[in-house]
Amino acid sequence: MTAYIGTPASRIDGRAKVTGEARYAADFNEQNLVYGAVVASTIPKGRIKHIDVSQALRVAGVLKVLTHQDRPQMAADDDAYKDDVAPEEGSPYRPLYDDKILFNGQPLALVLADDWETARFAATLVQVDYDAAPYVTDLQAQLSTAYVVPKPEKPRGDAAKAYAAAQVRHEAEYFIPTEYHNPMELFASTVHVDGAGKLTVYDKTQGVQNVQGYLSKIFAGSVQEFRVISPFVGGAFGAGLRPQYQVVLTVLGALALDRSVRLVLTRQQMYALGYRPATIERLALGANADGTLAAINHEAIAVTSQFEEFSRNDTGWSGLLYKSPNTKFVHKLVRLDVPTSSDMRAPGAATGVYALESAMDELAVALDIDPLELRLRCYSDRDQNENLPYTSKALHECYRQGADAFGWSQRNPKPRSMRDGADLVGWGMATGVWEALQMPVAARIVLTANGHAEVSCAASDIGTGTYTIVAQVAADKLGLPIENISVKLADSTLPQAPVEGGSWMAASASHAVASVADDIRDELLKLAKAVSGSPLAGAAGADVTLAGGRLVSRKDAGRAMSISDLMRHGGLDRMTKEKLNTFAQDHSHARNTHSAIYAEVKVDEQLGVIRVTRVVSAVAAGRILNPKTAGSQVMGSVVGGIGMALHEEAVYDHAFGRIMNANVAEYHMPVNADVHDIKVIFVDEPDDQVNPLGIKGVGEIGIVGVAAAIANAVYHATGKRVRDLPITLDKLKA
Amino acid sequence: MARATAREPVQDPIPIPEKISIQITVNGKATELKVAPWTTLLDALRDRLDLTGTKKGCDHGQCGACTVLVDGRRIVSCLTLAVMKDGAQIVTVEGLAKDGELHPVQQAFIDHDAFQCGYCTPGQICSAVGLLAEGKAKSADEIRELMSGNICRCGAYPNIVAAIQQAMGRS
């Protein structure tokens, strides 16, 4: 029975969010809180020769200044600093550990004071003497140092030879600059000292248990127990997957003073955290005259730090998506003196598929074939990399329904052929693809005799709607009204969950809840059987269901017993069940989500100003638990794609090895006036193979391909192909 | 470990600004507050009055997360020193619902799912309430333009516009 799953239920945490009751990491106040302020490096590489904190200490209200020379003890081995999602290769950065400077903006001191203003003022008085070293921050200037990192995708055939022999060829280089997540919430931690060696950490994170494990290792010698809580997260987009340095610094402050401490980073300081790496993508597509592919060559060159090797799969999507007998993929990294790059909104796919789908558009032009028609001719019903069937793939329907909603058939293929007054009008399209991942997650249900249930799990809700979908699944599985379900998330003491990322949480948490709800049902059935003359005497677990507050026979709805009666018979006020759900390892099928994106741009012919006036995103992602919250996820991802296409770029001054636009005014992001009509379509995609509930997840899929659709629309409008993002008017008019 | 309440007094201390007494009315409640001149209205609300609904997203007046209503007008509280608002009437997101009933803008934000993470939401809502009072915005394009001081990184803009249009219809 599904009363709630699949319905557009409003967020159960909506009221808390519109009234200001929702508390984020920096919102947990207490009396006599100490405030921290960070002193950050102004050079990208070298050593601290001398750090003078004496002036800062003179400021009334300053309690302590921590530096690498004066701080509580921390672990001395790399393993302690490797969080659950740290890159396998390398040595994680250790905040305030020693005198080495690895990147600009690295924290060098933490000023602790009675209030934030005093701490901030005193931080300006800390004097750092540097022993500066030569550094590199320019990807283009360091291409000769690029080295290959192995990726799982295997080559097929001979892509170089097939490309050389192809009837129609397209080869080009695309560029995605360094982009920042810029969640609206500043990275912050509040550490409450509870006494008895316990610290409660309110942290901005996508994974409380990841932070808990990380801190426990770093401070194994001094803290008996960490509890990490993060009930609300003000956006993260991947920035909160790894523990960030402010949480370590806040703990250090709390340990140094034995007092509760809060540290909120400034927006500028957040530009020394992770970022989407600047990436060069080289595509060489060879086609036959009939619009089928003969060769795909895809090479990506991305940025990582000098001390860790972060890379994601950029090129594999090209091998996966389209039929081609010959493929070759190369992934390279360039090490720069910058913080380690990180996951950001569909990491790898947002960049790699942007390039692939731009190249496919250019190939369509070269072939004189409609871009949608080209995708259909290259369509594959199998994962081309692994030669596996999909559990489901409704991309055809995405193409069709998206094209119908957009009016694609009305497109005049000629560039500069469509106009609206002084504006050139362009229509572009692209394909999106992501993985349907699923992870082990545990959930606990406490059912009370009055027909209420509390569902809890350590998973985070970073705005994605986890609270709401967990309540929906629990309500359906327990046969209770959704108002009777309360949900507790993002506390490290709750049942196991991984970081919230990769679009895996909807499927993973839903199945955890469904699975433990079955245990509740079975326990209730045991109680039912113990009642003399039970109407459910001969029933097995699969024969009964929970509905309308009762345990009911599936065959005969007349045979039922109320939950409250059963629990009274059993002498129970409450029933608690907890279970870890794992998914069967089935490698016989590929599991992916897909999308088709259609975009309209209007470009002022004289000024080159670009507006994205319409976007249709048709998504195939299995069963959609909540079209309202899932629709918001995809809509928001489209907005992220608009930013990627037209606005976002961290601008380096390589003379200082520093980002010049480290704020949210000069790092351009879409604002309300930049966003117009966005239509999200969820294509029906029944899938009983991907997992029992048929859920694939929608977090990442929404952004993949969006930048390409817009770039392709800009080309169609203007006849000018801009291959380095963002597409700004200066590039258009150049 | 000894609990550090304060450090030993230092020789030749660098003074910090003295606190000044101000009277403000916050969400209908008359409040006397002693604040240093360098304290922003945002930090005073959050750190001194425990009104943490108002958020800090940039501290530079660039993002709008800290928007509150001062004498009925929407302002960014991070660019406003608290002492400048002595005698002012201040309404924050916590003061919009009356007797447990949500303000029409708050309800419309829930109805239209005009947020995801919720962090920019208090600022968006206060800004929208201010926008309605200004009476300037009529069309969707005008709403978009006049709400562009409030960044939503989750990208809920179309839903924010729809929510404001719903609230306009009701008020």
CSV table of N, CA, C and O in Angstrom, one decimal, chain B residues 66-161:
chain,number,residue,atom,x,y,z
B,66,CYS,N,20.8,37.6,5.8
B,66,CYS,CA,20.6,38.2,7.1
B,66,CYS,C,19.5,39.3,7.1
B,66,CYS,O,19.4,40.1,8.0
B,67,THR,N,18.7,39.2,6.0
B,67,THR,CA,17.6,40.3,5.8
B,67,THR,C,16.6,40.2,7.0
B,67,THR,O,16.1,39.2,7.3
B,68,VAL,N,16.4,41.4,7.6
B,68,VAL,CA,15.3,41.6,8.6
B,68,VAL,C,14.6,42.9,8.2
B,68,VAL,O,15.0,43.6,7.3
B,69,LEU,N,13.5,43.1,8.9
B,69,LEU,CA,12.7,44.3,8.7
B,69,LEU,C,12.9,45.3,9.8
B,69,LEU,O,12.8,44.9,11.0
B,70,VAL,N,13.4,46.4,9.4
B,70,VAL,CA,13.6,47.5,10.4
B,70,VAL,C,12.6,48.6,10.1
B,70,VAL,O,12.7,49.2,9.0
B,71,ASP,N,11.8,48.9,11.0
B,71,ASP,CA,10.7,49.9,10.8
B,71,ASP,C,10.0,49.6,9.5
B,71,ASP,O,9.6,50.5,8.7
B,72,GLY,N,9.8,48.3,9.2
B,72,GLY,CA,9.0,47.9,8.1
B,72,GLY,C,9.7,47.7,6.8
B,72,GLY,O,9.2,47.2,5.8
B,73,ARG,N,11.0,48.2,6.8
B,73,ARG,CA,11.8,48.1,5.5
B,73,ARG,C,12.8,47.0,5.7
B,73,ARG,O,13.4,46.7,6.7
B,74,ARG,N,13.0,46.3,4.5
B,74,ARG,CA,14.0,45.2,4.5
B,74,ARG,C,15.4,45.7,4.4
B,74,ARG,O,15.7,46.6,3.6
B,75,ILE,N,16.3,45.3,5.3
B,75,ILE,CA,17.7,45.7,5.3
B,75,ILE,C,18.5,44.4,5.5
B,75,ILE,O,18.1,43.4,6.0
B,76,VAL,N,19.8,44.5,5.1
B,76,VAL,CA,20.7,43.5,5.5
B,76,VAL,C,21.3,43.8,6.8
B,76,VAL,O,22.0,44.8,7.0
B,77,SER,N,21.1,42.9,7.8
B,77,SER,CA,21.5,43.3,9.2
B,77,SER,C,23.0,43.1,9.4
B,77,SER,O,23.5,43.6,10.4
B,78,CYS,N,23.7,42.5,8.5
B,78,CYS,CA,25.1,42.4,8.6
B,78,CYS,C,25.9,43.7,8.3
B,78,CYS,O,27.0,43.8,8.6
B,79,LEU,N,25.2,44.5,7.5
B,79,LEU,CA,25.8,45.8,7.2
B,79,LEU,C,25.2,46.9,8.0
B,79,LEU,O,25.3,48.1,7.7
B,80,THR,N,24.6,46.6,9.1
B,80,THR,CA,23.9,47.5,10.0
B,80,THR,C,24.5,47.4,11.4
B,80,THR,O,24.4,46.3,12.0
B,81,LEU,N,25.1,48.4,11.9
B,81,LEU,CA,25.5,48.3,13.3
B,81,LEU,C,24.3,48.4,14.2
B,81,LEU,O,23.4,49.2,14.0
B,82,ALA,N,24.3,47.6,15.3
B,82,ALA,CA,23.2,47.6,16.2
B,82,ALA,C,22.9,49.0,16.8
B,82,ALA,O,21.8,49.4,16.9
B,83,VAL,N,24.0,49.7,17.1
B,83,VAL,CA,23.8,51.0,17.8
B,83,VAL,C,23.1,52.0,16.9
B,83,VAL,O,22.6,53.0,17.3
B,84,MET,N,23.2,51.8,15.5
B,84,MET,CA,22.5,52.7,14.6
B,84,MET,C,21.0,52.5,14.7
B,84,MET,O,20.3,53.4,14.2
B,85,LYS,N,20.5,51.5,15.3
B,85,LYS,CA,19.1,51.2,15.3
B,85,LYS,C,18.5,51.4,16.6
B,85,LYS,O,17.4,50.8,16.9
B,86,ASP,N,19.1,52.2,17.5
B,86,ASP,CA,18.5,52.5,18.8
B,86,ASP,C,17.2,53.1,18.5
B,86,ASP,O,17.0,54.0,17.7
B,87,GLY,N,16.2,52.6,19.2
B,87,GLY,CA,14.8,53.0,19.1
B,87,GLY,C,14.0,52.4,17.9
B,87,GLY,O,12.8,52.7,17.8
B,88,ALA,N,14.6,51.5,17.2
B,88,ALA,CA,13.9,51.0,16.0
B,88,ALA,C,13.0,49.8,16.3
B,88,ALA,O,13.2,49.1,17.3
B,89,GLN,N,12.1,49.6,15.4
B,89,GLN,CA,11.2,48.4,15.5
B,89,GLN,C,11.8,47.4,14.5
B,89,GLN,O,11.9,47.6,13.3
B,90,ILE,N,12.2,46.2,15.1
B,90,ILE,CA,12.8,45.2,14.3
B,90,ILE,C,11.9,43.9,14.3
B,90,ILE,O,11.4,43.5,15.3
B,91,VAL,N,11.7,43.4,13.1
B,91,VAL,CA,11.0,42.1,12.9
B,91,VAL,C,11.9,41.1,12.3
B,91,VAL,O,12.5,41.4,11.2
B,92,THR,N,12.1,40.0,12.9
B,92,THR,CA,12.9,38.9,12.3
B,92,THR,C,12.0,37.8,11.9
B,92,THR,O,10.8,37.9,12.2
B,93,VAL,N,12.5,36.8,11.3
B,93,VAL,CA,11.7,35.6,10.8
B,93,VAL,C,10.9,35.0,12.0
B,93,VAL,O,9.8,34.5,11.8
B,94,GLU,N,11.5,35.1,13.2
B,94,GLU,CA,10.8,34.5,14.4
B,94,GLU,C,9.5,35.3,14.7
B,94,GLU,O,8.7,34.8,15.5
B,95,GLY,N,9.4,36.5,14.2
B,95,GLY,CA,8.3,37.4,14.6
B,95,GLY,C,7.2,37.5,13.6
B,95,GLY,O,6.3,38.3,13.8
B,96,LEU,N,7.2,36.7,12.6
B,96,LEU,CA,6.2,36.8,11.5
B,96,LEU,C,5.0,36.0,11.8
B,96,LEU,O,3.9,36.5,11.5
B,97,ALA,N,5.1,34.8,12.4
B,97,ALA,CA,3.9,34.1,12.7
B,97,ALA,C,3.2,34.7,13.9
B,97,ALA,O,3.8,35.2,14.8
B,98,LYS,N,1.8,34.7,13.9
B,98,LYS,CA,1.1,35.3,15.0
B,98,LYS,C,0.2,34.2,15.6
B,98,LYS,O,-0.6,33.5,14.9
B,99,ASP,N,0.4,34.0,16.9
B,99,ASP,CA,-0.3,33.0,17.7
B,99,ASP,C,-0.3,31.6,17.0
B,99,ASP,O,-1.3,30.9,16.9
B,100,GLY,N,0.9,31.3,16.6
B,100,GLY,CA,1.1,29.9,16.0
B,100,GLY,C,0.6,29.8,14.5
B,100,GLY,O,0.8,28.8,13.9
B,101,GLU,N,0.0,30.9,14.0
B,101,GLU,CA,-0.4,30.8,12.6
B,101,GLU,C,0.6,31.5,11.7
B,101,GLU,O,1.0,32.7,12.0
B,102,LEU,N,1.0,30.8,10.7
B,102,LEU,CA,2.1,31.3,9.9
B,102,LEU,C,1.7,32.5,9.1
B,102,LEU,O,0.5,32.6,8.7
B,103,HIS,N,2.6,33.4,8.8
B,103,HIS,CA,2.4,34.5,7.9
B,103,HIS,C,2.1,33.9,6.5
B,103,HIS,O,2.7,32.9,6.2
B,104,PRO,N,1.3,34.6,5.7
B,104,PRO,CA,1.0,34.0,4.4
B,104,PRO,C,2.2,33.8,3.5
B,104,PRO,O,2.2,32.8,2.7
B,105,VAL,N,3.3,34.5,3.7
B,105,VAL,CA,4.5,34.3,2.9
B,105,VAL,C,5.2,33.0,3.4
B,105,VAL,O,5.6,32.2,2.6
B,106,GLN,N,5.1,32.8,4.7
B,106,GLN,CA,5.7,31.5,5.3
B,106,GLN,C,5.0,30.3,4.8
B,106,GLN,O,5.6,29.3,4.3
B,107,GLN,N,3.6,30.4,4.8
B,107,GLN,CA,2.8,29.3,4.4
B,107,GLN,C,3.0,29.0,2.9
B,107,GLN,O,3.2,27.9,2.4
B,108,ALA,N,3.1,30.1,2.1
B,108,ALA,CA,3.3,30.0,0.7
B,108,ALA,C,4.7,29.3,0.4
B,108,ALA,O,4.8,28.6,-0.6
B,109,PHE,N,5.7,29.7,1.2
B,109,PHE,CA,7.0,29.0,1.0
B,109,PHE,C,6.9,27.5,1.2
B,109,PHE,O,7.6,26.7,0.5
B,110,ILE,N,6.1,27.1,2.2
B,110,ILE,CA,6.0,25.6,2.4
B,110,ILE,C,5.2,25.0,1.2
B,110,ILE,O,5.6,24.0,0.6
B,111,ASP,N,4.1,25.7,0.8
B,111,ASP,CA,3.2,25.2,-0.2
B,111,ASP,C,4.0,25.0,-1.5
B,111,ASP,O,3.8,24.0,-2.2
B,112,HIS,N,4.8,25.9,-1.8
B,112,HIS,CA,5.5,25.9,-3.1
B,112,HIS,C,6.9,25.3,-3.1
B,112,HIS,O,7.7,25.3,-4.0
B,113,ASP,N,7.3,24.8,-1.9
B,113,ASP,CA,8.6,24.2,-1.7
B,113,ASP,C,9.7,25.2,-2.2
B,113,ASP,O,10.6,24.9,-3.0
B,114,ALA,N,9.6,26.4,-1.6
B,114,ALA,CA,10.4,27.5,-2.1
B,114,ALA,C,11.8,27.5,-1.4
B,114,ALA,O,12.4,28.6,-1.2
B,115,PHE,N,12.3,26.4,-1.0
B,115,PHE,CA,13.6,26.2,-0.3
B,115,PHE,C,13.9,24.8,-0.4
B,115,PHE,O,13.1,23.9,-0.6
B,116,GLN,N,15.2,24.5,-0.2
B,116,GLN,CA,15.6,23.1,0.1
B,116,GLN,C,16.3,23.1,1.5
B,116,GLN,O,15.7,22.7,2.4
B,117,CYS,N,17.6,23.7,1.5
B,117,CYS,CA,18.3,23.6,2.8
B,117,CYS,C,17.7,24.5,3.8
B,117,CYS,O,17.8,24.2,5.0
B,118,GLY,N,17.0,25.6,3.4
B,118,GLY,CA,16.4,26.4,4.4
B,118,GLY,C,17.2,27.6,5.0
B,118,GLY,O,16.7,28.4,5.8
B,119,TYR,N,18.5,27.6,4.6
B,119,TYR,CA,19.4,28.6,5.2
B,119,TYR,C,19.1,30.0,4.7
B,119,TYR,O,19.2,30.9,5.5
B,120,CYS,N,18.8,30.2,3.5
B,120,CYS,CA,18.6,31.5,3.0
B,120,CYS,C,17.1,31.9,3.2
B,120,CYS,O,16.7,33.1,3.0
B,121,THR,N,16.3,31.0,3.7
B,121,THR,CA,14.9,31.1,3.7
B,121,THR,C,14.4,32.3,4.7
B,121,THR,O,13.5,33.0,4.3
B,122,PRO,N,14.9,32.4,5.9
B,122,PRO,CA,14.5,33.5,6.7
B,122,PRO,C,14.7,34.9,6.0
B,122,PRO,O,13.9,35.7,6.1
B,123,GLY,N,15.9,35.0,5.3
B,123,GLY,CA,16.2,36.2,4.6
B,123,GLY,C,15.2,36.4,3.4
B,123,GLY,O,14.7,37.5,3.2
B,124,GLN,N,15.0,35.3,2.7
B,124,GLN,CA,14.1,35.4,1.6
B,124,GLN,C,12.7,35.8,2.0
B,124,GLN,O,12.0,36.6,1.4
B,125,ILE,N,12.2,35.2,3.2
B,125,ILE,CA,10.9,35.5,3.6
B,125,ILE,C,10.8,36.9,4.1
B,125,ILE,O,9.8,37.6,3.8
B,126,CYS,N,11.7,37.4,4.9
B,126,CYS,CA,11.7,38.8,5.4
B,126,CYS,C,11.8,39.7,4.2
B,126,CYS,O,11.1,40.7,4.1
B,127,SER,N,12.6,39.4,3.2
B,127,SER,CA,12.7,40.2,2.0
B,127,SER,C,11.4,40.2,1.2
B,127,SER,O,10.9,41.3,0.8
B,128,ALA,N,10.7,39.1,1.2
B,128,ALA,CA,9.4,39.0,0.5
B,128,ALA,C,8.4,39.8,1.2
B,128,ALA,O,7.5,40.5,0.6
B,129,VAL,N,8.4,39.7,2.5
B,129,VAL,CA,7.4,40.5,3.3
B,129,VAL,C,7.7,42.0,3.1
B,129,VAL,O,6.7,42.8,2.9
B,130,GLY,N,8.9,42.4,3.0
B,130,GLY,CA,9.3,43.8,2.7
B,130,GLY,C,8.9,44.2,1.3
B,130,GLY,O,8.3,45.3,1.1
B,131,LEU,N,9.1,43.3,0.4
B,131,LEU,CA,8.7,43.5,-1.0
B,131,LEU,C,7.2,43.8,-1.1
B,131,LEU,O,6.8,44.7,-1.8
B,132,LEU,N,6.4,42.9,-0.5
B,132,LEU,CA,4.9,43.1,-0.5
B,132,LEU,C,4.6,44.5,0.0
B,132,LEU,O,3.7,45.2,-0.5
B,133,ALA,N,5.2,44.9,1.1
B,133,ALA,CA,4.9,46.2,1.7
B,133,ALA,C,5.3,47.3,0.8
B,133,ALA,O,4.6,48.4,0.8
B,134,GLU,N,6.3,47.1,0.0
B,134,GLU,CA,6.7,48.2,-0.9
B,134,GLU,C,5.7,48.4,-2.0
B,134,GLU,O,5.5,49.5,-2.5
B,135,GLY,N,5.1,47.3,-2.4
B,135,GLY,CA,4.0,47.4,-3.4
B,135,GLY,C,4.5,47.7,-4.8
B,135,GLY,O,3.7,48.0,-5.7
B,136,LYS,N,5.8,47.6,-5.0
B,136,LYS,CA,6.3,47.9,-6.4
B,136,LYS,C,6.2,46.8,-7.3
B,136,LYS,O,6.0,47.0,-8.5
B,137,ALA,N,6.5,45.6,-6.8
B,137,ALA,CA,6.5,44.4,-7.8
B,137,ALA,C,5.1,43.9,-8.1
B,137,ALA,O,4.3,43.7,-7.2
B,138,LYS,N,4.9,43.9,-9.4
B,138,LYS,CA,3.6,43.3,-9.8
B,138,LYS,C,3.8,42.0,-10.6
B,138,LYS,O,3.2,41.0,-10.4
B,139,SER,N,4.7,42.1,-11.6
B,139,SER,CA,4.9,40.9,-12.5
B,139,SER,C,5.9,40.0,-11.9
B,139,SER,O,6.7,40.4,-11.0
B,140,ALA,N,6.0,38.8,-12.5
B,140,ALA,CA,7.0,37.8,-12.1
B,140,ALA,C,8.4,38.4,-12.3
B,140,ALA,O,9.3,38.2,-11.5
B,141,ASP,N,8.6,39.1,-13.4
B,141,ASP,CA,9.9,39.7,-13.7
B,141,ASP,C,10.3,40.7,-12.7
B,141,ASP,O,11.4,40.8,-12.3
B,142,GLU,N,9.3,41.5,-12.2
B,142,GLU,CA,9.6,42.5,-11.2
B,142,GLU,C,9.9,41.8,-9.9
B,142,GLU,O,10.8,42.3,-9.1
B,143,ILE,N,9.2,40.8,-9.6
B,143,ILE,CA,9.6,40.0,-8.3
B,143,ILE,C,11.0,39.5,-8.4
B,143,ILE,O,11.8,39.6,-7.5
B,144,ARG,N,11.3,38.9,-9.6
B,144,ARG,CA,12.7,38.3,-9.7
B,144,ARG,C,13.7,39.4,-9.5
B,144,ARG,O,14.7,39.2,-8.8
B,145,GLU,N,13.5,40.6,-10.1
B,145,GLU,CA,14.4,41.7,-10.0
B,145,GLU,C,14.6,42.1,-8.6
B,145,GLU,O,15.7,42.2,-8.1
B,146,LEU,N,13.5,42.3,-7.9
B,146,LEU,CA,13.5,42.9,-6.6
B,146,LEU,C,13.8,41.9,-5.5
B,146,LEU,O,13.9,42.2,-4.3
B,147,MET,N,13.9,40.6,-5.9
B,147,MET,CA,14.3,39.6,-4.9
B,147,MET,C,15.7,39.1,-5.2
B,147,MET,O,16.2,38.1,-4.6
B,148,SER,N,16.4,39.8,-6.1
B,148,SER,CA,17.7,39.3,-6.5
B,148,SER,C,18.9,39.7,-5.5
B,148,SER,O,20.0,39.3,-5.7
B,149,GLY,N,18.5,40.4,-4.4
B,149,GLY,CA,19.5,40.6,-3.4
B,149,GLY,C,19.6,39.4,-2.4
B,149,GLY,O,20.4,39.4,-1.5
B,150,ASN,N,18.8,38.4,-2.6
B,150,ASN,CA,18.7,37.2,-1.8
B,150,ASN,C,19.1,36.0,-2.6
B,150,ASN,O,18.3,35.5,-3.4
B,151,ILE,N,20.4,35.5,-2.4
B,151,ILE,CA,20.9,34.4,-3.1
B,151,ILE,C,20.3,33.1,-2.5
B,151,ILE,O,20.3,32.9,-1.3
B,152,CYS,N,19.9,32.2,-3.3
B,152,CYS,CA,19.5,30.8,-2.9
B,152,CYS,C,20.4,29.9,-3.7
B,152,CYS,O,20.2,29.7,-4.9
B,153,ARG,N,21.3,29.3,-3.0
B,153,ARG,CA,22.3,28.4,-3.7
B,153,ARG,C,21.6,27.1,-4.1
B,153,ARG,O,22.1,26.4,-5.0
B,154,CYS,N,20.6,26.7,-3.4
B,154,CYS,CA,19.8,25.5,-3.8
B,154,CYS,C,19.0,25.7,-5.1
B,154,CYS,O,18.5,24.8,-5.6
B,155,GLY,N,18.9,27.0,-5.5
B,155,GLY,CA,18.2,27.3,-6.7
B,155,GLY,C,16.7,27.1,-6.7
B,155,GLY,O,16.1,26.7,-7.7
B,156,ALA,N,16.1,27.6,-5.7
B,156,ALA,CA,14.6,27.5,-5.6
B,156,ALA,C,13.9,28.7,-6.2
B,156,ALA,O,12.7,28.8,-6.0
B,157,TYR,N,14.6,29.5,-6.9
B,157,TYR,CA,14.0,30.8,-7.4
B,157,TYR,C,12.7,30.7,-8.0
B,157,TYR,O,11.8,31.4,-7.6
B,158,PRO,N,12.4,29.8,-9.0
B,158,PRO,CA,11.1,29.7,-9.5
B,158,PRO,C,10.0,29.5,-8.5
B,158,PRO,O,8.9,30.0,-8.6
B,159,ASN,N,10.3,28.7,-7.5
B,159,ASN,CA,9.3,28.4,-6.4
B,159,ASN,C,9.2,29.6,-5.5
B,159,ASN,O,8.1,29.8,-4.9
B,160,ILE,N,10.3,30.3,-5.3
B,160,ILE,CA,10.2,31.5,-4.5
B,160,ILE,C,9.3,32.5,-5.2
B,160,ILE,O,8.4,33.1,-4.5
B,161,VAL,N,9.4,32.7,-6.5
B,161,VAL,CA,8.5,33.6,-7.2
B,161,VAL,C,7.1,33.2,-7.1
B,161,VAL,O,6.2,34.0,-6.8
